[in-house]
Amino acid sequence: MEGKNEQRAGLLYGIGAYVMWGLVPLFWPLLKPSGAIEILAHRMVWSLGVVTIALLAVRRWAWIGELVRDRRKLALISVAAATITVNWGLYIWAVNNGQVVEASLGYFINPLVTIAMGVLLLGERLRPVQWVAVATGLAAVLVLAIGYGRPPWISLVLAFSFATYGLVKKKVNMGGLESLAAETAVLFVPALGFLLWLGATGKSTFTAGGTGHGFLLAATGIVTAIPLICFGAAAVRVPLSTLGLLQYLAPIFQFGLGVVYFKESMPPERWAGFALVWLALSLLTWDALRTARRNRALAVKLLATAAAAPATATPTPEGAAILPSDAAPLGGTTTPAPEAATTTTGTEAPNPAQQKIT
């Protein structure tokens, strides 16, 4: 009973995290007339404050000394901070400039980009269905480029920056709260310097916009940290395959807001491109669930064999992955974070606590 309650709580945490990420396009327009870069700087500064309070509450500080002594990890954290800056900044700009639908497309195609990067950069091998899904995704981008009259550059930059961020996070191997604290710490000084410069030149909207506007800018830290904390709570309670399914809630909500609330145009060729993307994601979902079931069946069979012959060691075939729980998230990725990602293609189980969505 306790296990079921934990899974139920984890599911609610996961839904809450992805729904909050999905509804975040409603928040950024409230910060006008602040520009995207000013909003981004406030987000970096206030996020560090919020995660510091969270770390004080859970008393997790040992990782700081380890990180400071590890130059390689520090360099990777700096790269992660740079890529998430590009992702966050472009996403805020896109939402506040009437490009919510194209921004949502970036997070729809992110699993496909992540898989492609796994093949090109990590030498991972794809299953046939995954190849079909990636090819379908490429066809979708071509159709959308024709529909837009240009490549969907907002979607592509969001997808590639987030996939790169996920690749770096995979190498860093830190928890979500700790990595966000480290990344915002790296960004804090330049962000604060930019805000002070805006204030000195009379271009800051923090105080000029009134108390309410200043409060909303400060709330960017809460908007960033709360979904991530909920995601972290979900990641330790529910299977990876469940998180893999939930990851699509965020771009679905974003797409719905773009079409219904912001009333962005959707001509037939754009619908066709999105339909191809959704087909590719459906193929990834089916393949990941099938692989998870196969891995569970293999684990049960090997355990049964070992129990029947306890005196005989049963060697594991070379290259076989024994994953007694759900083997891999859908499409090889689980995305919190706009704002979490890994770069696997079903050959290893990622740590979803390392991930984040915008």
Tab-separated table of C-alpha atoms in Angstrom:
chain	number	residue	atom	x	y	z
A	1	MET	CA	0.000	0.000	0.000
A	2	GLU	CA	2.812	2.398	0.891
A	3	GLY	CA	4.485	1.743	-2.455
A	4	LYS	CA	1.265	2.532	-4.310
A	5	ASN	CA	0.854	5.760	-2.365
A	6	GLU	CA	4.411	6.747	-3.240
A	7	GLN	CA	3.808	6.075	-6.934
A	8	ARG	CA	0.543	8.015	-6.819
A	9	ALA	CA	2.312	10.942	-5.185
A	10	GLY	CA	5.114	10.722	-7.735
A	11	LEU	CA	2.623	10.757	-10.589
A	12	LEU	CA	0.970	13.878	-9.172
A	13	TYR	CA	4.351	15.562	-8.743
A	14	GLY	CA	5.277	14.689	-12.330
A	15	ILE	CA	1.994	15.924	-13.768
A	16	GLY	CA	2.318	19.100	-11.724
A	17	ALA	CA	5.851	19.750	-12.990
A	18	TYR	CA	5.044	19.268	-16.663
A	19	VAL	CA	1.751	21.170	-16.475
A	20	MET	CA	3.565	24.118	-14.883
A	21	TRP	CA	6.172	24.003	-17.640
A	22	GLY	CA	3.380	23.757	-20.182
A	23	LEU	CA	1.560	26.817	-18.811
A	24	VAL	CA	4.654	29.015	-18.429
A	25	PRO	CA	3.911	30.876	-21.730
A	26	LEU	CA	1.124	32.598	-19.794
A	27	PHE	CA	3.670	34.074	-17.385
A	28	TRP	CA	6.325	35.662	-19.620
A	29	PRO	CA	3.984	38.202	-21.301
A	30	LEU	CA	3.114	39.529	-17.830
A	31	LEU	CA	6.686	40.804	-17.578
A	32	LYS	CA	6.407	43.254	-20.462
A	33	PRO	CA	7.720	45.901	-21.097
A	34	SER	CA	10.864	44.138	-19.834
A	35	GLY	CA	12.867	42.716	-22.716
A	36	ALA	CA	13.832	39.064	-23.015
A	37	ILE	CA	17.436	39.640	-21.888
A	38	GLU	CA	16.378	41.599	-18.796
A	39	ILE	CA	13.852	38.898	-17.899
A	40	LEU	CA	16.518	36.250	-18.431
A	41	ALA	CA	18.961	38.079	-16.143
A	42	HIS	CA	16.345	38.358	-13.413
A	43	ARG	CA	15.552	34.681	-13.824
A	44	MET	CA	19.197	33.750	-13.284
A	45	VAL	CA	19.630	35.997	-10.239
A	46	TRP	CA	16.392	35.094	-8.458
A	47	SER	CA	16.669	31.384	-9.281
A	48	LEU	CA	19.942	31.208	-7.381
A	49	GLY	CA	18.207	32.724	-4.357
A	50	VAL	CA	15.359	30.209	-4.482
A	51	VAL	CA	17.568	27.127	-4.919
A	52	THR	CA	19.860	28.355	-2.123
A	53	ILE	CA	16.856	28.432	0.217
A	54	ALA	CA	15.876	24.939	-0.979
A	55	LEU	CA	19.396	23.630	-0.347
A	56	LEU	CA	19.354	25.181	3.125
A	57	ALA	CA	16.099	23.360	3.802
A	58	VAL	CA	17.418	19.940	2.744
A	59	ARG	CA	20.976	20.602	4.042
A	60	ARG	CA	22.769	19.398	0.930
A	61	TRP	CA	26.125	21.182	0.670
A	62	ALA	CA	28.788	18.450	0.406
A	63	TRP	CA	28.641	18.521	-3.390
A	64	ILE	CA	29.993	22.089	-3.529
A	65	GLY	CA	33.464	21.124	-2.285
A	66	GLU	CA	33.600	18.171	-4.668
A	67	LEU	CA	32.575	20.383	-7.590
A	68	VAL	CA	35.117	23.103	-6.817
A	69	ARG	CA	37.930	20.530	-6.747
A	70	ASP	CA	36.867	18.953	-10.061
A	71	ARG	CA	37.948	21.266	-12.899
A	72	ARG	CA	36.397	19.047	-15.544
A	73	LYS	CA	32.997	19.219	-13.871
A	74	LEU	CA	33.332	22.971	-13.441
A	75	ALA	CA	34.032	23.343	-17.152
A	76	LEU	CA	31.022	21.169	-18.024
A	77	ILE	CA	28.800	23.157	-15.651
A	78	SER	CA	29.922	26.339	-17.422
A	79	VAL	CA	28.999	24.832	-20.801
A	80	ALA	CA	25.638	23.724	-19.410
A	81	ALA	CA	25.037	27.228	-18.058
A	82	ALA	CA	25.837	28.745	-21.461
A	83	THR	CA	23.523	26.413	-23.389
A	84	ILE	CA	20.614	26.805	-20.966
A	85	THR	CA	21.074	30.589	-21.206
A	86	VAL	CA	20.543	30.371	-24.964
A	87	ASN	CA	17.538	28.083	-24.441
A	88	TRP	CA	15.860	30.185	-21.761
A	89	GLY	CA	16.533	33.495	-23.484
A	90	LEU	CA	15.235	32.395	-26.883
A	91	TYR	CA	12.166	30.765	-25.345
A	92	ILE	CA	11.220	33.953	-23.473
A	93	TRP	CA	11.771	36.007	-26.626
A	94	ALA	CA	9.697	33.602	-28.737
A	95	VAL	CA	6.743	33.624	-26.335
A	96	ASN	CA	6.735	37.412	-26.018
A	97	ASN	CA	6.956	37.821	-29.798
A	98	GLY	CA	4.008	35.624	-30.751
A	99	GLN	CA	5.929	32.424	-31.559
A	100	VAL	CA	4.524	30.058	-28.916
A	101	VAL	CA	3.604	27.342	-31.445
A	102	GLU	CA	7.057	27.295	-33.000
A	103	ALA	CA	8.609	27.251	-29.521
A	104	SER	CA	6.465	24.256	-28.559
A	105	LEU	CA	7.697	22.465	-31.681
A	106	GLY	CA	11.230	22.732	-30.302
A	107	TYR	CA	10.296	20.595	-27.318
A	108	PHE	CA	8.320	18.161	-29.461
A	109	ILE	CA	11.353	17.469	-31.655
A	110	ASN	CA	13.849	17.545	-28.778
A	111	PRO	CA	13.718	13.730	-28.244
A	112	LEU	CA	14.495	13.221	-31.934
A	113	VAL	CA	17.422	15.653	-31.815
A	114	THR	CA	18.700	14.006	-28.633
A	115	ILE	CA	18.661	10.588	-30.304
A	116	ALA	CA	20.448	11.957	-33.379
A	117	MET	CA	23.148	13.503	-31.171
A	118	GLY	CA	23.550	10.201	-29.355
A	119	VAL	CA	24.286	8.504	-32.658
A	120	LEU	CA	26.576	11.215	-34.060
A	121	LEU	CA	28.487	12.134	-30.903
A	122	LEU	CA	28.328	9.049	-28.695
A	123	GLY	CA	28.283	6.326	-31.343
A	124	GLU	CA	25.028	4.859	-30.036
A	125	ARG	CA	23.097	2.405	-32.192
A	126	LEU	CA	19.451	2.863	-33.043
A	127	ARG	CA	16.776	0.252	-33.399
A	128	PRO	CA	14.968	0.193	-36.772
A	129	VAL	CA	11.855	1.925	-35.424
A	130	GLN	CA	14.012	4.719	-34.011
A	131	TRP	CA	15.595	5.244	-37.427
A	132	VAL	CA	12.120	5.548	-38.942
A	133	ALA	CA	11.134	8.047	-36.244
A	134	VAL	CA	14.213	10.202	-36.857
A	135	ALA	CA	13.633	10.132	-40.635
A	136	THR	CA	9.997	11.120	-40.073
A	137	GLY	CA	11.174	13.992	-37.890
A	138	LEU	CA	13.505	15.226	-40.631
A	139	ALA	CA	10.623	15.093	-43.109
A	140	ALA	CA	8.535	17.125	-40.662
A	141	VAL	CA	11.198	19.838	-40.462
A	142	LEU	CA	11.285	20.055	-44.268
A	143	VAL	CA	7.493	20.352	-44.459
A	144	LEU	CA	7.484	23.031	-41.767
A	145	ALA	CA	10.292	24.928	-43.514
A	146	ILE	CA	8.142	25.034	-46.657
A	147	GLY	CA	5.126	26.117	-44.595
A	148	TYR	CA	6.989	28.897	-42.772
A	149	GLY	CA	8.884	29.964	-45.880
A	150	ARG	CA	12.069	29.510	-43.831
A	151	PRO	CA	13.583	26.869	-41.560
A	152	PRO	CA	11.817	26.775	-38.184
A	153	TRP	CA	14.945	28.240	-36.584
A	154	ILE	CA	13.358	28.958	-33.201
A	155	SER	CA	12.349	25.296	-32.859
A	156	LEU	CA	15.718	24.042	-34.069
A	157	VAL	CA	17.776	26.281	-31.763
A	158	LEU	CA	15.583	25.377	-28.778
A	159	ALA	CA	15.808	21.663	-29.573
A	160	PHE	CA	19.564	21.604	-30.239
A	161	SER	CA	20.447	23.838	-27.286
A	162	PHE	CA	18.351	21.710	-24.955
A	163	ALA	CA	19.760	18.478	-26.377
A	164	THR	CA	23.295	19.838	-25.933
A	165	TYR	CA	22.403	20.820	-22.395
A	166	GLY	CA	21.180	17.274	-21.776
A	167	LEU	CA	24.366	15.783	-23.213
A	168	VAL	CA	26.508	17.931	-20.901
A	169	LYS	CA	24.287	17.148	-17.902
A	170	LYS	CA	24.743	13.460	-18.619
A	171	LYS	CA	28.505	13.938	-18.303
A	172	VAL	CA	28.226	16.076	-15.145
A	173	ASN	CA	25.998	13.539	-13.364
A	174	MET	CA	24.532	15.822	-10.680
A	175	GLY	CA	21.084	16.057	-9.144
A	176	GLY	CA	18.592	18.544	-10.559
A	177	LEU	CA	18.596	20.960	-7.614
A	178	GLU	CA	22.371	20.884	-7.223
A	179	SER	CA	23.052	21.364	-10.925
A	180	LEU	CA	20.596	24.276	-11.148
A	181	ALA	CA	22.336	25.892	-8.175
A	182	ALA	CA	25.751	25.442	-9.826
A	183	GLU	CA	24.574	26.732	-13.204
A	184	THR	CA	22.844	29.802	-11.782
A	185	ALA	CA	25.915	30.479	-9.621
A	186	VAL	CA	28.018	30.589	-12.794
A	187	LEU	CA	25.469	32.931	-14.401
A	188	PHE	CA	24.867	35.077	-11.311
A	189	VAL	CA	27.734	37.564	-11.659
A	190	PRO	CA	27.208	38.447	-15.369
A	191	ALA	CA	23.421	38.540	-14.859
A	192	LEU	CA	23.668	40.801	-11.820
A	193	GLY	CA	26.223	42.990	-13.598
A	194	PHE	CA	23.843	43.396	-16.538
A	195	LEU	CA	20.965	44.341	-14.230
A	196	LEU	CA	23.141	46.890	-12.405
A	197	TRP	CA	24.177	48.353	-15.764
A	198	LEU	CA	20.531	48.664	-16.787
A	199	GLY	CA	19.801	50.453	-13.526
A	200	ALA	CA	22.766	52.808	-13.918
A	201	THR	CA	21.747	53.768	-17.464
A	202	GLY	CA	18.086	54.239	-16.570
A	203	LYS	CA	16.940	51.333	-18.739
A	204	SER	CA	15.851	48.977	-15.954
A	205	THR	CA	12.148	48.211	-15.604
A	206	PHE	CA	12.524	46.571	-12.194
A	207	THR	CA	11.591	49.677	-10.220
A	208	ALA	CA	10.264	51.823	-13.069
A	209	GLY	CA	7.403	49.394	-13.655
A	210	GLY	CA	6.121	49.656	-10.095
A	211	THR	CA	6.012	47.296	-7.137
A	212	GLY	CA	3.849	44.696	-8.884
A	213	HIS	CA	6.167	44.502	-11.874
A	214	GLY	CA	9.210	44.172	-9.626
A	215	PHE	CA	7.499	41.353	-7.728
A	216	LEU	CA	6.748	39.512	-10.980
A	217	LEU	CA	10.386	39.789	-12.067
A	218	ALA	CA	11.493	38.403	-8.699
A	219	ALA	CA	8.957	35.580	-9.103
A	220	THR	CA	10.929	34.253	-12.093
A	221	GLY	CA	13.071	32.395	-9.539
A	222	ILE	CA	10.021	30.615	-8.146
A	223	VAL	CA	8.671	29.881	-11.632
A	224	THR	CA	12.022	28.261	-12.467
A	225	ALA	CA	12.629	26.294	-9.268
A	226	ILE	CA	9.203	24.954	-8.206
A	227	PRO	CA	8.569	22.765	-11.294
A	228	LEU	CA	12.099	21.386	-11.042
A	229	ILE	CA	11.604	20.469	-7.389
A	230	CYS	CA	8.334	18.711	-8.263
A	231	PHE	CA	10.091	16.885	-11.086
A	232	GLY	CA	12.817	15.724	-8.733
A	233	ALA	CA	10.171	14.380	-6.340
A	234	ALA	CA	8.522	12.510	-9.222
A	235	ALA	CA	11.775	11.090	-10.574
A	236	VAL	CA	12.444	9.028	-7.448
A	237	ARG	CA	8.893	7.682	-7.195
A	238	VAL	CA	7.711	6.668	-10.674
A	239	PRO	CA	9.209	4.544	-13.484
A	240	LEU	CA	11.204	6.226	-16.227
A	241	SER	CA	8.672	5.142	-18.836
A	242	THR	CA	5.985	7.083	-16.967
A	243	LEU	CA	8.156	10.196	-16.941
A	244	GLY	CA	8.797	9.608	-20.624
A	245	LEU	CA	5.076	9.794	-21.294
A	246	LEU	CA	4.583	12.815	-19.069
A	247	GLN	CA	7.311	14.792	-20.849
A	248	TYR	CA	4.964	15.432	-23.758
A	249	LEU	CA	2.460	17.247	-21.541
A	250	ALA	CA	4.535	20.440	-21.587
A	251	PRO	CA	4.733	20.985	-25.382
A	252	ILE	CA	1.105	19.825	-25.757
A	253	PHE	CA	-0.026	22.550	-23.354
A	254	GLN	CA	2.273	25.086	-25.022
A	255	PHE	CA	0.950	24.182	-28.466
A	256	GLY	CA	-2.655	24.417	-27.236
A	257	LEU	CA	-2.023	27.835	-25.713
A	258	GLY	CA	-0.407	29.047	-28.925
A	259	VAL	CA	-3.357	27.995	-31.077
A	260	VAL	CA	-6.317	28.595	-28.745
A	261	TYR	CA	-5.246	31.371	-26.354
A	262	PHE	CA	-2.686	33.347	-28.367
A	263	LYS	CA	-4.556	32.570	-31.622
A	264	GLU	CA	-1.459	31.961	-33.733
A	265	SER	CA	-2.137	30.892	-37.303
A	266	MET	CA	-1.949	27.223	-38.287
A	267	PRO	CA	-2.177	26.838	-42.086
A	268	PRO	CA	-2.574	23.302	-43.523
A	269	GLU	CA	1.132	22.807	-44.250
A	270	ARG	CA	1.967	23.626	-40.619
A	271	TRP	CA	-0.594	21.089	-39.411
A	272	ALA	CA	1.008	18.549	-41.766
A	273	GLY	CA	4.447	19.201	-40.296
A	274	PHE	CA	3.203	18.859	-36.727
A	275	ALA	CA	1.339	15.663	-37.670
A	276	LEU	CA	4.608	14.144	-38.901
A	277	VAL	CA	6.333	15.139	-35.642
A	278	TRP	CA	3.551	13.532	-33.611
A	279	LEU	CA	3.808	10.385	-35.753
A	280	ALA	CA	7.553	10.203	-35.051
A	281	LEU	CA	6.953	10.603	-31.322
A	282	SER	CA	4.256	7.912	-31.409
A	283	LEU	CA	6.754	5.522	-32.992
A	284	LEU	CA	9.308	6.323	-30.276
A	285	THR	CA	6.692	5.784	-27.581
A	286	TRP	CA	5.635	2.412	-28.948
A	287	ASP	CA	9.234	1.264	-29.414
A	288	ALA	CA	10.280	2.362	-25.912
A	289	LEU	CA	7.336	0.625	-24.238
A	290	ARG	CA	7.996	-2.543	-26.228
A	291	THR	CA	11.680	-2.480	-25.272
A	292	ALA	CA	10.834	-1.889	-21.602
A	293	ARG	CA	8.515	-4.920	-21.579
A	294	ARG	CA	11.164	-7.050	-23.272
A	295	ASN	CA	13.824	-6.015	-20.736
A	296	ARG	CA	11.514	-6.771	-17.821
A	297	ALA	CA	10.731	-10.198	-19.269
A	298	LEU	CA	14.464	-10.886	-19.723
A	299	ALA	CA	15.182	-9.833	-16.136
A	300	VAL	CA	12.424	-12.082	-14.778
A	301	LYS	CA	13.691	-15.026	-16.836
A	302	LEU	CA	17.280	-14.568	-15.647
A	303	LEU	CA	16.184	-14.231	-12.021
A	304	ALA	CA	14.095	-17.377	-12.311
A	305	THR	CA	17.039	-19.249	-13.813
A	306	ALA	CA	19.331	-18.051	-11.043
A	307	ALA	CA	16.806	-19.085	-8.363
A	308	ALA	CA	16.460	-22.558	-9.891
A	309	ALA	CA	20.229	-23.131	-9.902
A	310	PRO	CA	21.668	-21.146	-6.964
A	311	ALA	CA	24.975	-22.999	-6.998
A	312	THR	CA	25.672	-22.188	-10.631
A	313	ALA	CA	26.594	-18.703	-11.720
A	314	THR	CA	24.654	-17.656	-14.782
A	315	PRO	CA	26.813	-15.458	-16.981
A	316	THR	CA	25.213	-12.453	-18.563
A	317	PRO	CA	25.588	-12.392	-22.349
A	318	GLU	CA	28.021	-9.724	-23.408
A	319	GLY	CA	26.216	-6.474	-24.195
A	320	ALA	CA	22.909	-7.514	-22.602
A	321	ALA	CA	21.313	-4.866	-20.415
A	322	ILE	CA	19.564	-6.294	-17.353
A	323	LEU	CA	17.077	-3.668	-16.305
A	324	PRO	CA	14.483	-5.021	-13.889
A	325	SER	CA	12.529	-1.772	-13.980
A	326	ASP	CA	11.420	0.219	-16.994
A	327	ALA	CA	14.505	0.318	-19.142
A	328	ALA	CA	14.469	3.668	-20.824
A	329	PRO	CA	12.257	6.698	-21.162
A	330	LEU	CA	10.322	7.233	-24.332
A	331	GLY	CA	12.534	8.001	-27.248
A	332	GLY	CA	15.554	7.553	-25.036
A	333	THR	CA	14.963	10.833	-23.189
A	334	THR	CA	13.065	12.277	-20.297
A	335	THR	CA	12.669	16.000	-20.428
A	336	PRO	CA	11.882	18.168	-17.373
A	337	ALA	CA	13.685	20.567	-17.258
A	338	PRO	CA	11.959	23.547	-20.826
A	339	GLU	CA	13.891	23.328	-18.640
A	340	ALA	CA	15.846	18.352	-18.482
A	341	ALA	CA	17.370	15.898	-20.811
A	342	THR	CA	19.691	12.963	-21.313
A	343	THR	CA	21.134	11.480	-24.446
A	344	THR	CA	20.385	7.798	-24.535
A	345	THR	CA	18.696	5.678	-27.141
A	346	GLY	CA	17.392	2.937	-24.941
A	347	THR	CA	20.768	1.304	-24.395
A	348	GLU	CA	21.167	2.631	-20.866
A	349	ALA	CA	18.797	4.030	-18.290
A	350	PRO	CA	19.327	7.733	-17.650
A	351	ASN	CA	18.966	9.493	-14.322
A	352	PRO	CA	15.879	11.691	-14.679
A	353	ALA	CA	16.828	13.717	-11.605
A	354	GLN	CA	19.523	15.339	-13.737
A	355	GLN	CA	17.039	16.852	-16.119
A	356	LYS	CA	15.067	20.030	-16.508
A	357	ILE	CA	12.322	21.930	-19.291
A	358	THR	CA	11.691	25.764	-20.050
